[in-house]
Coordinates of C-alpha atoms and ligand atoms in Angstrom, one line a residue:
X17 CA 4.2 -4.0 -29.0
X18 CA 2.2 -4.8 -26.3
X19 CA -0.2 -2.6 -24.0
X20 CA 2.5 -3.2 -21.1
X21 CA 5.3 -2.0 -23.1
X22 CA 4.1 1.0 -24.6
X23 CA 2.5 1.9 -21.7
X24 CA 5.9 2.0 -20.0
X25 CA 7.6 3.9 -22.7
X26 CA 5.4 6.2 -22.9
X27 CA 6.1 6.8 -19.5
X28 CA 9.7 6.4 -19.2
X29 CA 10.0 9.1 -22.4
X30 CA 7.2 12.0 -21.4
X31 CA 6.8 12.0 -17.9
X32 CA 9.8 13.4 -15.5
X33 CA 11.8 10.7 -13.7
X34 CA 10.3 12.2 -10.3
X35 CA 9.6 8.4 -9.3
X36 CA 11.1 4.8 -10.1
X37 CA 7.8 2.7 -10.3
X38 CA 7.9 -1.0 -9.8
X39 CA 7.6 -2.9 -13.1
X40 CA 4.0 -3.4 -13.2
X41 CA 1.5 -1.6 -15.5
X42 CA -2.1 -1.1 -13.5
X43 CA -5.1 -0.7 -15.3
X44 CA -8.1 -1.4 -13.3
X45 CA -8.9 -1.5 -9.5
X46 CA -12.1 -3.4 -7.6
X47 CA -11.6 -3.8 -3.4
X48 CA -8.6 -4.8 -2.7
X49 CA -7.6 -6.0 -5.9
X50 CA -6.0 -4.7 -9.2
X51 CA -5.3 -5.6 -12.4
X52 CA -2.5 -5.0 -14.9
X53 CA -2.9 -4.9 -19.1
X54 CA -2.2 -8.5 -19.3
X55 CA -5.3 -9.0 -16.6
X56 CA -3.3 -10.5 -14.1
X57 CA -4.8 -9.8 -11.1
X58 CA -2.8 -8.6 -7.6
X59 CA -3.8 -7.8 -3.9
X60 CA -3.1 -4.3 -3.2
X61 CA -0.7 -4.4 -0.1
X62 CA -0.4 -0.4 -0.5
X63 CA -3.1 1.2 -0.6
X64 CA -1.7 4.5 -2.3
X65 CA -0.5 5.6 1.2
X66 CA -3.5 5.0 2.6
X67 CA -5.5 7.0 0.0
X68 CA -7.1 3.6 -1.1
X69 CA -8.2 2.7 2.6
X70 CA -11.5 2.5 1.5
X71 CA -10.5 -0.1 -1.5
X72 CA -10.5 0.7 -5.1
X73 CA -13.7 2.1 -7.2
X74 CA -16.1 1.8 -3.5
X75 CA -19.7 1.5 -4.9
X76 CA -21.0 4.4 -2.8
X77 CA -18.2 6.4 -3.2
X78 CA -18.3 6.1 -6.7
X79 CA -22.2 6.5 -6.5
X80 CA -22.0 10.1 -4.7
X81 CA -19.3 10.7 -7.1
X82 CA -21.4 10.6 -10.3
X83 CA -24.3 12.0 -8.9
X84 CA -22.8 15.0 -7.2
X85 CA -20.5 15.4 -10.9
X86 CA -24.0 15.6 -12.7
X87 CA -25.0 17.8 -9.8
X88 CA -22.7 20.3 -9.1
X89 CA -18.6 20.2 -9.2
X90 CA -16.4 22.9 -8.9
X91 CA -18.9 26.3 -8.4
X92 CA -15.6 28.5 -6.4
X93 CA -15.9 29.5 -2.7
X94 CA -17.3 32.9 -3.9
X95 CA -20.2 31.6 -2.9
X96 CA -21.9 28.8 -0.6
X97 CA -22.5 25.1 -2.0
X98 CA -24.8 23.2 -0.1
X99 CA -22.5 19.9 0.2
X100 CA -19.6 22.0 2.0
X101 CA -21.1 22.8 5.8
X102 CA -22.5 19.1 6.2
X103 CA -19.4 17.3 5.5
X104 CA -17.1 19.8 8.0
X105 CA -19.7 19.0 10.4
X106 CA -19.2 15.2 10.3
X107 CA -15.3 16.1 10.2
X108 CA -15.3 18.1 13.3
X109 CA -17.7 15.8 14.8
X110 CA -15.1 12.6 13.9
X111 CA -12.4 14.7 15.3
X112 CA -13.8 16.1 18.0
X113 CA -12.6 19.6 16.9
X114 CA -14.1 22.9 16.2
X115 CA -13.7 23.7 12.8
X116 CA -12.0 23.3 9.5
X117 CA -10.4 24.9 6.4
X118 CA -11.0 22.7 3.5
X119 CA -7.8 22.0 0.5
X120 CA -7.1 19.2 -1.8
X121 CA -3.7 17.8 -1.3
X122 CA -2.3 16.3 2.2
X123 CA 1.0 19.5 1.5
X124 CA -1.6 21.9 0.9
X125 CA -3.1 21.3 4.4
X126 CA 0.1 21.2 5.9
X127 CA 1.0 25.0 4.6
X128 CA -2.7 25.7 6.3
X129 CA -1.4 24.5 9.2
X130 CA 1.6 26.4 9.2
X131 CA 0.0 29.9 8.4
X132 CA -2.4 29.2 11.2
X133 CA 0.6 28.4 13.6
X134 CA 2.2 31.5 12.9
X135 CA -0.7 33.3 12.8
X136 CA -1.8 32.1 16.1
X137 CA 1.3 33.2 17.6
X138 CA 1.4 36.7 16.3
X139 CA -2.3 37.2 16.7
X140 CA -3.1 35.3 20.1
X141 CA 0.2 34.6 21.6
X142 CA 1.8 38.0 20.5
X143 CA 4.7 36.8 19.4
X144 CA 7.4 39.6 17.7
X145 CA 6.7 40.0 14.2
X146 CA 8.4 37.4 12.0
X147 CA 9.7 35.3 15.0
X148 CA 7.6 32.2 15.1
X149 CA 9.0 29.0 15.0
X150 CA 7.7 25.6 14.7
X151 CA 9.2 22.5 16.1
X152 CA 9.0 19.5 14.1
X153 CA 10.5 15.7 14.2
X154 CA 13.4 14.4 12.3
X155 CA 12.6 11.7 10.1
X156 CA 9.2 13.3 9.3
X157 CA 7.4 13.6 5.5
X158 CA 5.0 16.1 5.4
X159 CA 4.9 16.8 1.8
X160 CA 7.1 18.3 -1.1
X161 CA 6.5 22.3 -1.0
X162 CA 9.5 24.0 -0.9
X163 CA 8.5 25.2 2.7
X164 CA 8.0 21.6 3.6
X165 CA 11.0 19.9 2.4
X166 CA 13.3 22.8 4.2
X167 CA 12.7 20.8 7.3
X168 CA 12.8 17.6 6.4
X169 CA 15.9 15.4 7.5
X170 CA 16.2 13.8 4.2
X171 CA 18.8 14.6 1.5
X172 CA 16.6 13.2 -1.6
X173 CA 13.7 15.8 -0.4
X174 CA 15.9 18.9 0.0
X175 CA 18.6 18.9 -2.0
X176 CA 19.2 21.8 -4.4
X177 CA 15.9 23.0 -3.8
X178 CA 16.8 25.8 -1.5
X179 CA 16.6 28.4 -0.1
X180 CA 14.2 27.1 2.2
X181 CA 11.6 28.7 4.8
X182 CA 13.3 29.9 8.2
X183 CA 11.2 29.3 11.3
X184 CA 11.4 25.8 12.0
X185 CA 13.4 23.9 14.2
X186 CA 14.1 20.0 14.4
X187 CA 14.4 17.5 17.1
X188 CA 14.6 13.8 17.0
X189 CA 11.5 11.9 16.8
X190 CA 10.1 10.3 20.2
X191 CA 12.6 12.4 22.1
X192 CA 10.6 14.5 24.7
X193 CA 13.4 15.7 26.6
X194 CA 14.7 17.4 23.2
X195 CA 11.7 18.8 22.0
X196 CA 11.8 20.4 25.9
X197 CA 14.5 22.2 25.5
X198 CA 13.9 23.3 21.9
X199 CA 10.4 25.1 23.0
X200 CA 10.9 29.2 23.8
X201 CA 9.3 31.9 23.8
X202 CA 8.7 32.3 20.3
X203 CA 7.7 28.9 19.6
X204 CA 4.1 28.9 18.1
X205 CA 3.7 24.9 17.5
X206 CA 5.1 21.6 17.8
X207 CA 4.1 19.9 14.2
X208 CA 4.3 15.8 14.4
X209 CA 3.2 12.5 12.6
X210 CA 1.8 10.7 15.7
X211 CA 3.5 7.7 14.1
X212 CA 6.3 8.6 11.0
X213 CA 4.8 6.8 7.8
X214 CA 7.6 7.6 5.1
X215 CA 10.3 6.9 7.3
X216 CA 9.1 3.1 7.8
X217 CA 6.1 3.3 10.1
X218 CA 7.9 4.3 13.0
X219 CA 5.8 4.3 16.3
X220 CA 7.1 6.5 18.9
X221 CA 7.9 5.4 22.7
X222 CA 4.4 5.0 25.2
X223 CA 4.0 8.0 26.8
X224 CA 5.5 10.2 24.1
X225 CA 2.5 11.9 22.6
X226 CA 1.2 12.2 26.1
X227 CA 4.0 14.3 27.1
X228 CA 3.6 16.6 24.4
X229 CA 0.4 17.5 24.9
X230 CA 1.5 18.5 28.8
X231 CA 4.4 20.2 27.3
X232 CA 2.1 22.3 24.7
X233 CA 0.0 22.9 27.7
X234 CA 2.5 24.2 30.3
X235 CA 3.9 26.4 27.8
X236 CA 1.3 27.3 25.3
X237 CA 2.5 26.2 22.5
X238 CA 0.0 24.3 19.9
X239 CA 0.4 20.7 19.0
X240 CA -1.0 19.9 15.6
X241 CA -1.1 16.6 14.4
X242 CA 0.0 15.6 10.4
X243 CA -2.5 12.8 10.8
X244 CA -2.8 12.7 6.7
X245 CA -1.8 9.1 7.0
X246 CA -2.4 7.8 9.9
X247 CA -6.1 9.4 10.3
X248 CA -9.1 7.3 9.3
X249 CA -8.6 4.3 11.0
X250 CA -5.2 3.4 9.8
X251 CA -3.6 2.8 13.0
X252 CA -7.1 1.0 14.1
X253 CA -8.6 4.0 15.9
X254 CA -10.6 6.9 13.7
X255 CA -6.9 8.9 14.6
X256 CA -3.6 7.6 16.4
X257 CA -4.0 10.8 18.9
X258 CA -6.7 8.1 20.5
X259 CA -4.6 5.2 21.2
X260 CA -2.7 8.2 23.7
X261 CA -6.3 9.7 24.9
X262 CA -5.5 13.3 23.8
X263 CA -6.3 15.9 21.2
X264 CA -4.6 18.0 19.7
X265 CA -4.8 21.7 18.9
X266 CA -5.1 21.3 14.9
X267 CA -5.3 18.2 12.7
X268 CA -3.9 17.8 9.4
X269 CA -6.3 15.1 7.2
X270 CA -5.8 13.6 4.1
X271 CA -5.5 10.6 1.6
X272 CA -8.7 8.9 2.7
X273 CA -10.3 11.5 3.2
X274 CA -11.2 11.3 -0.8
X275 CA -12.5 7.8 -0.8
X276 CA -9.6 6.6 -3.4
X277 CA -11.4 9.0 -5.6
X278 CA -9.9 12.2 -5.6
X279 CA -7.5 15.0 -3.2
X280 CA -9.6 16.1 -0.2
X281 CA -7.9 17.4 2.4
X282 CA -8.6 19.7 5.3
X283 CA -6.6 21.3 8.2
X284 CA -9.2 20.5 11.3
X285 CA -8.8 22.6 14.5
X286 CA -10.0 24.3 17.3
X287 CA -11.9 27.5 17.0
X288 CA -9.6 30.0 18.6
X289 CA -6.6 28.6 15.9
X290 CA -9.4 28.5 12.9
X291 CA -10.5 32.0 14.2
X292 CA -6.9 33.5 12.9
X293 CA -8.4 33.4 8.8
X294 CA -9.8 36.0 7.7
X295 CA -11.6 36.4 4.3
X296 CA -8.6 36.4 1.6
X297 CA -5.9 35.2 3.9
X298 CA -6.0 32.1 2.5
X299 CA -7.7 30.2 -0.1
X300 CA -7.4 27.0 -2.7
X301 CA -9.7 27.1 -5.8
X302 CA -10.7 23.9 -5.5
X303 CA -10.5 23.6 -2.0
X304 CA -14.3 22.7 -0.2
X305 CA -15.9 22.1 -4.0
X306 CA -19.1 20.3 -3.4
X307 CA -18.1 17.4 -5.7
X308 CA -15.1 16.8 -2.8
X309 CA -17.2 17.5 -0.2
X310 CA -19.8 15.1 -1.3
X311 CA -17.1 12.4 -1.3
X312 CA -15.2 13.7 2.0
X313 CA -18.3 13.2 3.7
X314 CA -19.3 9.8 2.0
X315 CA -15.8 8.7 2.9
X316 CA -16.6 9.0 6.7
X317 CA -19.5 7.6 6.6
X318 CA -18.2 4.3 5.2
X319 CA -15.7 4.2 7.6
X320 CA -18.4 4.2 10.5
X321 CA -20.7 1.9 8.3
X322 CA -18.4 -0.9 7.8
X323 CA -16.5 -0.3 10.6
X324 CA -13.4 0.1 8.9
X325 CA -12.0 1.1 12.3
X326 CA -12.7 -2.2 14.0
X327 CA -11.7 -3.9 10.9
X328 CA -7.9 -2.5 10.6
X329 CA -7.5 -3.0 14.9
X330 CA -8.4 -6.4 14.2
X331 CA -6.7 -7.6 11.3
X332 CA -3.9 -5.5 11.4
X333 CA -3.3 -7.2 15.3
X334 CA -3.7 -10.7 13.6
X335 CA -1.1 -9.6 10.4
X336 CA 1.6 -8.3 13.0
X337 CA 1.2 -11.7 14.9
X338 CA 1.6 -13.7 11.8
X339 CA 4.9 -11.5 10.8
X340 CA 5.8 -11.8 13.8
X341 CA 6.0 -15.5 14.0
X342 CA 8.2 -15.4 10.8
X343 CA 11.8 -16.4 12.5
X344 CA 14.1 -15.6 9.9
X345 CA 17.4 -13.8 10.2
X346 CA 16.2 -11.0 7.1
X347 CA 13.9 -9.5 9.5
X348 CA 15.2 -7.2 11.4
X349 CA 12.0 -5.6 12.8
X350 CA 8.9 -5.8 12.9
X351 CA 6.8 -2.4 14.0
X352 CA 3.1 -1.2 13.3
X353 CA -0.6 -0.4 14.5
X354 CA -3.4 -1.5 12.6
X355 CA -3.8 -2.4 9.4
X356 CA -0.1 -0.4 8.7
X357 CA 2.9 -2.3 9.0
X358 CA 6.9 -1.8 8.5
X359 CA 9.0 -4.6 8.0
X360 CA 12.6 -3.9 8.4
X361 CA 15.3 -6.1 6.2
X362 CA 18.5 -6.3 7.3
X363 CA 20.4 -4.9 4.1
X364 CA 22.9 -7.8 4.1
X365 CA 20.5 -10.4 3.1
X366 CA 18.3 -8.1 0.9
X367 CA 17.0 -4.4 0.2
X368 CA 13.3 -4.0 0.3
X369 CA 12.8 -3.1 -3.0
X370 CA 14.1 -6.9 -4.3
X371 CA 11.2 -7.9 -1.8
X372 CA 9.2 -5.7 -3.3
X373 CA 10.1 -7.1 -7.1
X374 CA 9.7 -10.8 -5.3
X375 CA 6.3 -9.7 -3.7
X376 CA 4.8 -8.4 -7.1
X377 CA 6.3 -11.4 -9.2
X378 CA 3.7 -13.3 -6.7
X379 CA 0.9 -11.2 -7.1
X380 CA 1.2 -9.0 -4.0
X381 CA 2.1 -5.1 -4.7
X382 CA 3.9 -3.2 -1.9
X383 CA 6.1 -0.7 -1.8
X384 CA 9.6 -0.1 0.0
X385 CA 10.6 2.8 1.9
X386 CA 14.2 4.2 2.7
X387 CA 15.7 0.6 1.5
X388 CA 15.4 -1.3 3.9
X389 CA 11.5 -1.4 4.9
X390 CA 8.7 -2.8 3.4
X391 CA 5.1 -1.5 4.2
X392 CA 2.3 -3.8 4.3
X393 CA -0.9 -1.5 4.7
X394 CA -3.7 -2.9 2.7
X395 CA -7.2 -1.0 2.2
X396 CA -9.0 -1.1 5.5
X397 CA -12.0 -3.4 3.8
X398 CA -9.2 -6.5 2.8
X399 CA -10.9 -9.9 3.3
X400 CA -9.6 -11.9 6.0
X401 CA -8.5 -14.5 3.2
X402 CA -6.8 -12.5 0.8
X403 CA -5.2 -10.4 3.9
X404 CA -3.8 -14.3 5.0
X405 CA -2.8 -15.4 1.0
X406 CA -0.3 -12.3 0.9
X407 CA 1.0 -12.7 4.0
X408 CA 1.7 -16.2 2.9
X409 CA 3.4 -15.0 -0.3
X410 CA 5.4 -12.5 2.1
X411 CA 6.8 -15.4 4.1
X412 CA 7.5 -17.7 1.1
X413 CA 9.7 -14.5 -0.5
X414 CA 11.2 -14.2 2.9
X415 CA 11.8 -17.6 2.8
X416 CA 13.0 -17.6 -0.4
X417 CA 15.9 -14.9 0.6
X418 CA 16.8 -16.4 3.4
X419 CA 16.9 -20.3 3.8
X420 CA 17.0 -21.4 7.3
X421 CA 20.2 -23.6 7.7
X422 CA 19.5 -27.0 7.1
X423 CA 18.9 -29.2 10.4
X424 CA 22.7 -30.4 10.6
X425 CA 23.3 -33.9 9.7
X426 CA 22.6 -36.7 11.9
Ligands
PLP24 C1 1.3 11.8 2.1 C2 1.6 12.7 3.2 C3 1.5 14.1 3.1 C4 1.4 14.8 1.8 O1 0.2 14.5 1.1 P1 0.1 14.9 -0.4 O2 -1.4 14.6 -0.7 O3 1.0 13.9 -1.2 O4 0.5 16.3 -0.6 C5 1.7 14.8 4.3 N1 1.8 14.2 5.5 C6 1.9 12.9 5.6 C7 2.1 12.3 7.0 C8 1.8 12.1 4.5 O5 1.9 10.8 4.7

């Protein structure tokens, strides 16, 4: 049997059915590329999510990784590591914000978030005991904790996995009108993607994030920002808050935040909303490890070193024109900023996943979301050329599915 093979049964038999990979066994990563068992070599179109943004096994990043390993790892927040304070400076200085609380996984911040929402209302706002409530978007992914899926809009998250959390409230995405009306007394935060990554990189009307931020202020209510995918020069600015010119109250981070290495992730705020944690009010044992730290703070530094920023504003504008030009009746929209990029089928003529299937028989991994989108988000540091070669394999699968009518005869 054949590395492939057993590699997938192996799989298929011991691990729980929690996903539905793509035919393809991945053993090795370089850049932008990656290799299966048989050595056949694809671009990565995906970027885990944009925890890859920094392209697979990054020299420095895997040079602070093995010396900080050798170093010092995992010593417990019991005591002070000398790695932690420098890289939350560099975080608060990318952000703009006061402080952080460090954790590993983008859910993990998320729940920081929350407690410091609530907290923040009972403690600041004084809010009645137990009566916070958080407004959040329809459509959004924020994670899989039980708390986090009770207000997601999507059946596959939620189902059977109640009870869930009271306290939250949802209102459809872009909508500022709605999320008007849903704000009262009690409301301690409006939580948003700035643009919705899981449900098919949706970007929200001009003006919208703008208009929360003078909604938050007129009725002081704290707008936090899951930026866990979009942050980190995704949408081609260091976070999508920019492209509006505001700032939120609290910012979640994520994904690339651990250099395509490991989970670093941290919920970023200002200091009156950090200020509500208090010694043993919340906590992660691996959260703010010097070995994560070490890479967090490597991570940034890349970013502004090869202007990783720059690089995703600029090809990710050239990609969307290419797509764009594509006239074929599959498409049914294009939508995107940076180097992120949703491309919308019309289910008639095919789902995304066959696309996806067509994509990776070319060499070009992606990944569909909600059937009928395909996300084209490569790491940040994608050559120009190999950026162009799988957007040429995207339009010959398009192609492929949908043959322009022949020019009628003469
Ligand atoms: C991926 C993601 C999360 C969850 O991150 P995990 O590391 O998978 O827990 C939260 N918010 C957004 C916007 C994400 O894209």
């Amino acid at each position: 049997m054949d590395a492939m093979t057993q590699a997938v049964i192996l799989e298929e038999r011991y691990c729980a059915r929690n996903y539905a990979p793509l035919p393809v066994v991945l053993a090795r990563g370089q850049g932008a590329y990656l290799w299966d068992t048989q050595g056949r070599r694809y671009v990565d179109m995906m970027s885990a999510y944009s925890a890859a943004s920094h392209g697979h096994a990054h020299p420095r990043i895997l040079a602070v990784l093995a010396a900080q390993a050798r170093r010092l790892a995992v010593p417990s927040r019991a005591y002070y590591n000398d790695q932690l304070g420098p890289f939350l400076k560099d975080l608060c200085t990318v952000s703009g914000l006061d402080a952080a609380l460090p954790m590993n996984t983008g859910a993990e911040a998320v729940e920081t978030a929350i407690k410091a929402a609530r907290r923040w209302a009972y403690r600041v706002k004084r809010v009645a005991r137990d009566q916070a409530e958080i407004v959040v978007a329809s459509g959004n992914f924020h994670g899989r904790t039980t708390t986090i899926v009770g207000f997601s809009s999507e059946a596959d998250y939620r189902d059977d996995f109640g009870p869930f959390t009271p306290g939250f409230r949802s209102v459809p995405f872009g909508d500022l009108a709605a999320m008007e009306r849903a704000i009262g007394p009690n409301t301690a935060a409006i939580l948003v993607e700035p643009v919705q990554g899981e449900a098919g990189i949706v970007v929200p009307p001009r003006g919208w994030l703008t208009g929360l931020r003078r909604i938050c202020d007129a009725r002081g209510v704290l707008l936090i920002l899951d930026e866990v995918q979009s942050g980190l020069g995704r949408t081609g600015a260091w976070f999508a808050f920019e492209h509006d010119d505001i700032r939120p109250d609290g910012l979640i981070l994520g994904k690339a935040l651990g250099g395509g290495v490991l989970p670093v992730s941290a919920f970023v705020g200002r200091r009156d909303v950090m200020d509500v944690f208090t010694p043993g009010s919340h906590g992660s044992t691996f959260g703010g490890n010097p070995l994560a730290a070490a890479v967090g703070r490597e991570a940034l530094a890349i970013i502004r070193d090869e202007g990783l920023v720059e690089r995703s504003r600029d090809l990710g504008a050239h990609a969307l024109a290419r797509l764009r030009a594509i006239d074929s009746p599959a498409l049914k929209e294009i939508r995107g900023r940076g180097l992120w990029i949703g491309v919308e089928f019309d289910p008639r003529v095919a789902s995304a996943r066959l696309v996806c299937e067509r994509l990776l028989a070319r060499g070009v991994l992606s990944k569909e979301t909600h059937g009928t989108v395909v996300r084209l988000a490569p790491p940040l540091i994608i050559a120009r050329d190999d950026l162009d070669w799988a957007l040429d394999q995207f339009a010959a699968v398009v192609a492929e599915l949908s043959p322009r009518r022949r020019p009628a005869a003469a």
